mmCIF file of C-alpha atoms and ligand atoms in Angstrom:
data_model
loop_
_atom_site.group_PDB
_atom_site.id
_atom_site.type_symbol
_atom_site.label_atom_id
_atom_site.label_comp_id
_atom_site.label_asym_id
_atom_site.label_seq_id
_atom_site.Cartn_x
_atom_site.Cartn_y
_atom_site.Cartn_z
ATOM 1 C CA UNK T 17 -99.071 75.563 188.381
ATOM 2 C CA UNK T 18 -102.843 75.315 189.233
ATOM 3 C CA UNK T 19 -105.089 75.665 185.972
ATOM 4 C CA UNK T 20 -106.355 78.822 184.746
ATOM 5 C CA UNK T 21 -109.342 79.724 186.167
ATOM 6 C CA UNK T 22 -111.215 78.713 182.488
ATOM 7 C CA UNK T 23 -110.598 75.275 183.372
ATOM 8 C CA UNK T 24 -112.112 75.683 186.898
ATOM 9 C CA UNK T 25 -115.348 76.740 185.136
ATOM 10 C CA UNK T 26 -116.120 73.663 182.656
ATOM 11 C CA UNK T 27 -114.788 70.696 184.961
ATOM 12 C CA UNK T 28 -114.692 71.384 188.588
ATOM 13 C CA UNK T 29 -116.758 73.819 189.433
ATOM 14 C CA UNK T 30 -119.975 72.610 187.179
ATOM 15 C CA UNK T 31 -119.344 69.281 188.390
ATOM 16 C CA UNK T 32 -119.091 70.677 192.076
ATOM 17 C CA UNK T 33 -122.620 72.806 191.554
ATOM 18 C CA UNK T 34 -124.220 69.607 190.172
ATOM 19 C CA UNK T 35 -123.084 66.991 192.950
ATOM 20 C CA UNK T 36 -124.387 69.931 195.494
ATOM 21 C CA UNK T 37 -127.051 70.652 194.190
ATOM 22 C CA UNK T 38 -129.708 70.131 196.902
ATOM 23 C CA UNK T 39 -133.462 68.594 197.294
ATOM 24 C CA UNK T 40 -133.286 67.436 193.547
ATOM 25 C CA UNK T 41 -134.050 63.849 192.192
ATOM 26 C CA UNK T 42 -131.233 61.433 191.568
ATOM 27 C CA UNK T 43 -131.890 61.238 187.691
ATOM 28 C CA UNK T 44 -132.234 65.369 187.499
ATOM 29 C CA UNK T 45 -128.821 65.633 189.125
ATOM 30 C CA UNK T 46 -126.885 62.708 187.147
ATOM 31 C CA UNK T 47 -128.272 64.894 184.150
ATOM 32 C CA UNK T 48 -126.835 67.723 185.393
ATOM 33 C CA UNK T 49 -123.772 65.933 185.996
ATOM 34 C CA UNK T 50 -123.303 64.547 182.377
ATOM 35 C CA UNK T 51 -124.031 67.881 181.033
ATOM 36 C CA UNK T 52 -120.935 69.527 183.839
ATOM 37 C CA UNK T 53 -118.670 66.706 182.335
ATOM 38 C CA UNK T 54 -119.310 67.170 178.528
ATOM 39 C CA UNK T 55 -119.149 71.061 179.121
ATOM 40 C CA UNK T 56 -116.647 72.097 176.869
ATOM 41 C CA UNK T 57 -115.356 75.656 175.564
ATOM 42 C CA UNK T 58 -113.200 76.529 172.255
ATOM 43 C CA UNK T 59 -111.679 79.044 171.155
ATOM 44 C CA UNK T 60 -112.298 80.373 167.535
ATOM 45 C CA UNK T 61 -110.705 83.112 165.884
ATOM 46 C CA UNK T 62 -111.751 85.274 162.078
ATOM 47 C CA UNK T 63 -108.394 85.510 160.596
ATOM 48 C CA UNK T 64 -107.615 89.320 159.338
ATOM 49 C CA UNK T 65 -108.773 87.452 155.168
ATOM 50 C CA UNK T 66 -111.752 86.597 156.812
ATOM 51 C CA UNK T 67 -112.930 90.067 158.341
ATOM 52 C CA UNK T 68 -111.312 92.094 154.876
ATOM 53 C CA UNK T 69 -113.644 89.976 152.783
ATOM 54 C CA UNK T 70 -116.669 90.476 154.982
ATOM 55 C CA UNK T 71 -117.085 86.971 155.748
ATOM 56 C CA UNK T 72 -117.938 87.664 159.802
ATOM 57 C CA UNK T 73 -121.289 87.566 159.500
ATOM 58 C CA UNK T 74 -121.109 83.974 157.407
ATOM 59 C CA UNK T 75 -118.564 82.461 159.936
ATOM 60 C CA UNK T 76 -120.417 83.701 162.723
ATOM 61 C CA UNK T 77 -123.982 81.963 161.411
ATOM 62 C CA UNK T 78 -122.132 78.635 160.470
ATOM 63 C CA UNK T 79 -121.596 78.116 164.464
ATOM 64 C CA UNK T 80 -125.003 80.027 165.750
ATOM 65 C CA UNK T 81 -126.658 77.806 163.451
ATOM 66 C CA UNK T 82 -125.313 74.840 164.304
ATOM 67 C CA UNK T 83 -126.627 75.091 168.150
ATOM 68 C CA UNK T 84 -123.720 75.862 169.435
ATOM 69 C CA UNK T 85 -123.655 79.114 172.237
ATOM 70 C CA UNK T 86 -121.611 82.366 171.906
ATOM 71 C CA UNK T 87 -119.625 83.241 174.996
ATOM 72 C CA UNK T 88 -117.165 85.447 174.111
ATOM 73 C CA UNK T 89 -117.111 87.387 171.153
ATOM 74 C CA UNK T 90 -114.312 91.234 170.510
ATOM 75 C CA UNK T 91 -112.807 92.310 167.579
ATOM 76 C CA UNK T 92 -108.788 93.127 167.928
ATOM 77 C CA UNK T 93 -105.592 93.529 166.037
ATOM 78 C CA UNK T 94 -103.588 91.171 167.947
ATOM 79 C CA UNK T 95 -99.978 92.085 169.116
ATOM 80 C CA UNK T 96 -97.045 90.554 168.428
ATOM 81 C CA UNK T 97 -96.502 89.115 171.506
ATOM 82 C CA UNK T 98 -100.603 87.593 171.646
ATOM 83 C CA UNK T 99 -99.474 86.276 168.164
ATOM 84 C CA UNK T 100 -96.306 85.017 169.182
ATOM 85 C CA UNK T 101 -97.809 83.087 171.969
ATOM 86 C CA UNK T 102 -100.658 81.851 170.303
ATOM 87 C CA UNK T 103 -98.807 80.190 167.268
ATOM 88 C CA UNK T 104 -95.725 79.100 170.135
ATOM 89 C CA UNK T 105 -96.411 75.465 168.483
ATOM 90 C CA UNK T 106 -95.242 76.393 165.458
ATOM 91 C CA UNK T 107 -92.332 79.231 166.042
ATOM 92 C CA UNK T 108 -89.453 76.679 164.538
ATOM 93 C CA UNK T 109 -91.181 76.080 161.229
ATOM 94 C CA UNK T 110 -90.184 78.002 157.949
ATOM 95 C CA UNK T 111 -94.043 80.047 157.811
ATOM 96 C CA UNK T 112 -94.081 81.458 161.546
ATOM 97 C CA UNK T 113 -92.667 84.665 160.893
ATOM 98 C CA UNK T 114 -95.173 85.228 157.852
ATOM 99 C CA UNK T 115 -98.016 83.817 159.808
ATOM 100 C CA UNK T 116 -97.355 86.259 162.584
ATOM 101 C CA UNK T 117 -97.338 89.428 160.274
ATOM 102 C CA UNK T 118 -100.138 88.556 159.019
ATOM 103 C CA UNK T 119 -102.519 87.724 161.866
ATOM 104 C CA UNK T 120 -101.022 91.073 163.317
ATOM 105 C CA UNK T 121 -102.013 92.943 160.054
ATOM 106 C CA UNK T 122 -105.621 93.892 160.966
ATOM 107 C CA UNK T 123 -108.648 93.422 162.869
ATOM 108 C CA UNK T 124 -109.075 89.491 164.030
ATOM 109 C CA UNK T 125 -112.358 88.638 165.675
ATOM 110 C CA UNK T 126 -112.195 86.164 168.402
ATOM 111 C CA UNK T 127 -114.691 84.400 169.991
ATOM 112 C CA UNK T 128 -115.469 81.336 172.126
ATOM 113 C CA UNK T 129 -118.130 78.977 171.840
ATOM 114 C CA UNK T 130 -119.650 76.304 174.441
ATOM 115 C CA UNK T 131 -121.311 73.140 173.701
ATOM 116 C CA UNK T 132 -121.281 69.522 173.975
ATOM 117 C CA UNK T 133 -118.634 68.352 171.602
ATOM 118 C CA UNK T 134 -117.597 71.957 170.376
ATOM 119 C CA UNK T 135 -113.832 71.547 169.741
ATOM 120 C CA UNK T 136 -113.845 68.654 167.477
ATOM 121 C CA UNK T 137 -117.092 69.939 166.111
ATOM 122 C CA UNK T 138 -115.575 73.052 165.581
ATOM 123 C CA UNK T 139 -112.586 71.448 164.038
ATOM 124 C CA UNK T 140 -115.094 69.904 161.624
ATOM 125 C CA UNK T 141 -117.034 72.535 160.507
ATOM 126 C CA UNK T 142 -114.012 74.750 159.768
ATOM 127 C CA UNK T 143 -112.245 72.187 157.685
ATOM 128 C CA UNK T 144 -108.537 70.883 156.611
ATOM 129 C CA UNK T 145 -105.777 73.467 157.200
ATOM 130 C CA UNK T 146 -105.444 73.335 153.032
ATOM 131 C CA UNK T 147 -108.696 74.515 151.749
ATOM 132 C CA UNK T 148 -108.444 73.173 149.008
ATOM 133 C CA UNK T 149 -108.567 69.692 150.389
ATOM 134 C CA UNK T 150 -111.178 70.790 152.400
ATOM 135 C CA UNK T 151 -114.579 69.236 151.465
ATOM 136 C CA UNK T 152 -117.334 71.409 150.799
ATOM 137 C CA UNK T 153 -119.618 72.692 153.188
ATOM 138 C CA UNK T 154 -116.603 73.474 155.557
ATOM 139 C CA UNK T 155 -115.485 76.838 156.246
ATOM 140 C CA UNK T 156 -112.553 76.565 154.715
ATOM 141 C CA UNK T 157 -113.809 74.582 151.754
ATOM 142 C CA UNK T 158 -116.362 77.155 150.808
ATOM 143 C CA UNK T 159 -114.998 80.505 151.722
ATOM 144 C CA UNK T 160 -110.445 80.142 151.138
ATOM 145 C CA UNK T 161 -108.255 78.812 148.167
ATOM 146 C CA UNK T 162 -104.866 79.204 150.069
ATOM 147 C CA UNK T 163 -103.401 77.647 153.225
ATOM 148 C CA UNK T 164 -102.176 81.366 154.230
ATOM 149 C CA UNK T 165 -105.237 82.809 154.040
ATOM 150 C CA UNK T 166 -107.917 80.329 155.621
ATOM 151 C CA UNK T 167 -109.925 82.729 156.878
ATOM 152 C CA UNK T 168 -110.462 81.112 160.671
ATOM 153 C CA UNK T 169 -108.418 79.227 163.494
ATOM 154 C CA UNK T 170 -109.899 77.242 166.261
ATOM 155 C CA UNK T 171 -108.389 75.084 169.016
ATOM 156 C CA UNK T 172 -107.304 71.898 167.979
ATOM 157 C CA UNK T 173 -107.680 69.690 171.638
ATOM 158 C CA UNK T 174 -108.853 71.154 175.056
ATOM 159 C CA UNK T 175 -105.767 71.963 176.093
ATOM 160 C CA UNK T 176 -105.264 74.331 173.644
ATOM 161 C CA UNK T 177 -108.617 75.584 173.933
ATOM 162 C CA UNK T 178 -107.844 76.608 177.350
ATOM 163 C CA UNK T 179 -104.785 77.976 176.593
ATOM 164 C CA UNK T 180 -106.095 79.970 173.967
ATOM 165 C CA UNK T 181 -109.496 81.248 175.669
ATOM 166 C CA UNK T 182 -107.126 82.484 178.777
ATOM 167 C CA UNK T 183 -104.641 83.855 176.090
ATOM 168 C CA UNK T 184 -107.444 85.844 174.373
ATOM 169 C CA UNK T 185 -109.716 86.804 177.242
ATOM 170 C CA UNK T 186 -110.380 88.082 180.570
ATOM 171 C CA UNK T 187 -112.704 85.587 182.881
ATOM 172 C CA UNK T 188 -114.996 88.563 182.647
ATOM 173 C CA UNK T 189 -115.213 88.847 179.084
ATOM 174 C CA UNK T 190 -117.093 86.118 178.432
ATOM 175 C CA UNK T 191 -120.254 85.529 179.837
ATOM 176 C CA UNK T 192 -122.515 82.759 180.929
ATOM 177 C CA UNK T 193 -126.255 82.741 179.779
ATOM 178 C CA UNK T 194 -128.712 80.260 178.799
ATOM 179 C CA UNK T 195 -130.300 80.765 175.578
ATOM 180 C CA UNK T 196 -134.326 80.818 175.728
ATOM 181 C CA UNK T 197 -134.532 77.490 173.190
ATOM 182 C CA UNK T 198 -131.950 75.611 175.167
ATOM 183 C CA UNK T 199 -134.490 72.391 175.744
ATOM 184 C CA UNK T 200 -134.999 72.711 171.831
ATOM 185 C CA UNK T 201 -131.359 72.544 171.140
ATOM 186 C CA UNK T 202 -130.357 69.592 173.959
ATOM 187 C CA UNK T 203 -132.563 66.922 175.026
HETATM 188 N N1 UDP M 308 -99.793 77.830 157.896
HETATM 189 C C1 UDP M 308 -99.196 78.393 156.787
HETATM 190 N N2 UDP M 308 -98.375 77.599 156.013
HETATM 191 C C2 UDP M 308 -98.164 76.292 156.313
HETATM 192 C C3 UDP M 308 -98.798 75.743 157.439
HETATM 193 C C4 UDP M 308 -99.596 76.543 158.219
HETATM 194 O O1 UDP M 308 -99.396 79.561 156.497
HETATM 195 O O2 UDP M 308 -97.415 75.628 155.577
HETATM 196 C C5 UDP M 308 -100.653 78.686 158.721
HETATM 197 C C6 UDP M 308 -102.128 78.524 158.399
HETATM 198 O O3 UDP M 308 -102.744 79.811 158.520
HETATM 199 C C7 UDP M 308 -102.627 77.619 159.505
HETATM 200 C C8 UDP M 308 -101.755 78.068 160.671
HETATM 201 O O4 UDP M 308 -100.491 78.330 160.095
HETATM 202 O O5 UDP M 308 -104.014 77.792 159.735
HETATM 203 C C9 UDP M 308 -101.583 77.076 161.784
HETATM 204 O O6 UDP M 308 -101.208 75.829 161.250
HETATM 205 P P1 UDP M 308 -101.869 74.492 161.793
HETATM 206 O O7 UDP M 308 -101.123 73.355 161.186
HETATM 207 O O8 UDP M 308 -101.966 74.553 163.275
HETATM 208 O O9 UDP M 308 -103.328 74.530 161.103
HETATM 209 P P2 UDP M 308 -104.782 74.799 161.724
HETATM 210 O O10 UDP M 308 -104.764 74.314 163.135
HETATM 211 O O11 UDP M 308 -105.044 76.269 161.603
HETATM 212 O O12 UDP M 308 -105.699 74.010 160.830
HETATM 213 MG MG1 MG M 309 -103.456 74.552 164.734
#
């Protein structure tokens, strides 16, 4: 099957826009070319714990703050069938019926981020699955006790990120913009 169209927009077609880009110097456009490559896009998710307890706002800053820009951002109970497909991995083990009643129990708010880096950085700044042997200063570490309620989910690789950002949302959901500080953020 040809990849969703998510996968289009980080690896082919910046790459294509920077290699035809026109009248621009040769150091400009292998710039622009590094930055098409490294392009990535993850998908991150405020489990129903983490919107009862009124930990959005806190989650949200820990990425914003970091540099890191917001693409795609809706607040949802998820259906079954999203949940079902979204924790497919895991639908033999002993916890998947629990986990999907619960991330089906109330509002999640999902989001995806873009950045150089942002899935394993992600990854990192949410923490181990166990919170508690998550250090501090993670999500997870600071803000969750138990593994069945730690608070946030994000992609683990970047095929699951674009799994999970097609899964999630529409290609005109999220939107492309370039934050006014960019050149502060990435040399
Ligand atoms: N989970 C659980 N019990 C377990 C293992 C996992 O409730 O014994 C839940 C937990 O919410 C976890 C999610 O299932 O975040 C997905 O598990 P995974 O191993 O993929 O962890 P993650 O990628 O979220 O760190
Ligand atoms: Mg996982």
């Amino acid at each position: 099957p040809p990849p969703p169209p998510h996968f289009f927009f980080h690896a082919h077609q910046a790459i294509a826009d920077a290699q035809e880009s026109r009248g621009l110097g040769d150091v400009y456009k292998r710039q622009l070319l590094n930055i098409a490559m490294t392009l990535e896009r993850t998908f991150v998710a405020i489990k129903p714990d983490g919107v009862q307890r009124g930990l959005i706002a806190e989650i949200l800053g820990r990425f914003e703050t970091k540099g890191f820009k917001l693409v795609g951002l809706k607040q949802l109970t998820p259906s079954k069938e999203l949940a079902e497909k979204h924790y497919g991995v895991h639908k033999d083990r002993p916890f998947f019926s629990g986990l999907v009643d619960f991330i089906t129990s109330g509002p999640v708010v999902a989001m995806v981020w873009e950045g150089e880096g942002v899935i394993a950085s992600a990854r990192k700044l949410i923490g181990a699955t166990k919170p508690l042997e998550a250090e501090p200063g993670t999500i997870r570490g600071d803000l969750a006790v138990n593994i069945g309620r730690n608070v946030i989910h994000g992609s683990d690789g970047s095929d699951t990120a674009v799994f999970e950002i097609n899964l999630w949302f529409q290609e005109n959901e999220l939107v492309d913009w370039n934050p006014s500080d960019q050149a502060w953020r990435v040399e």
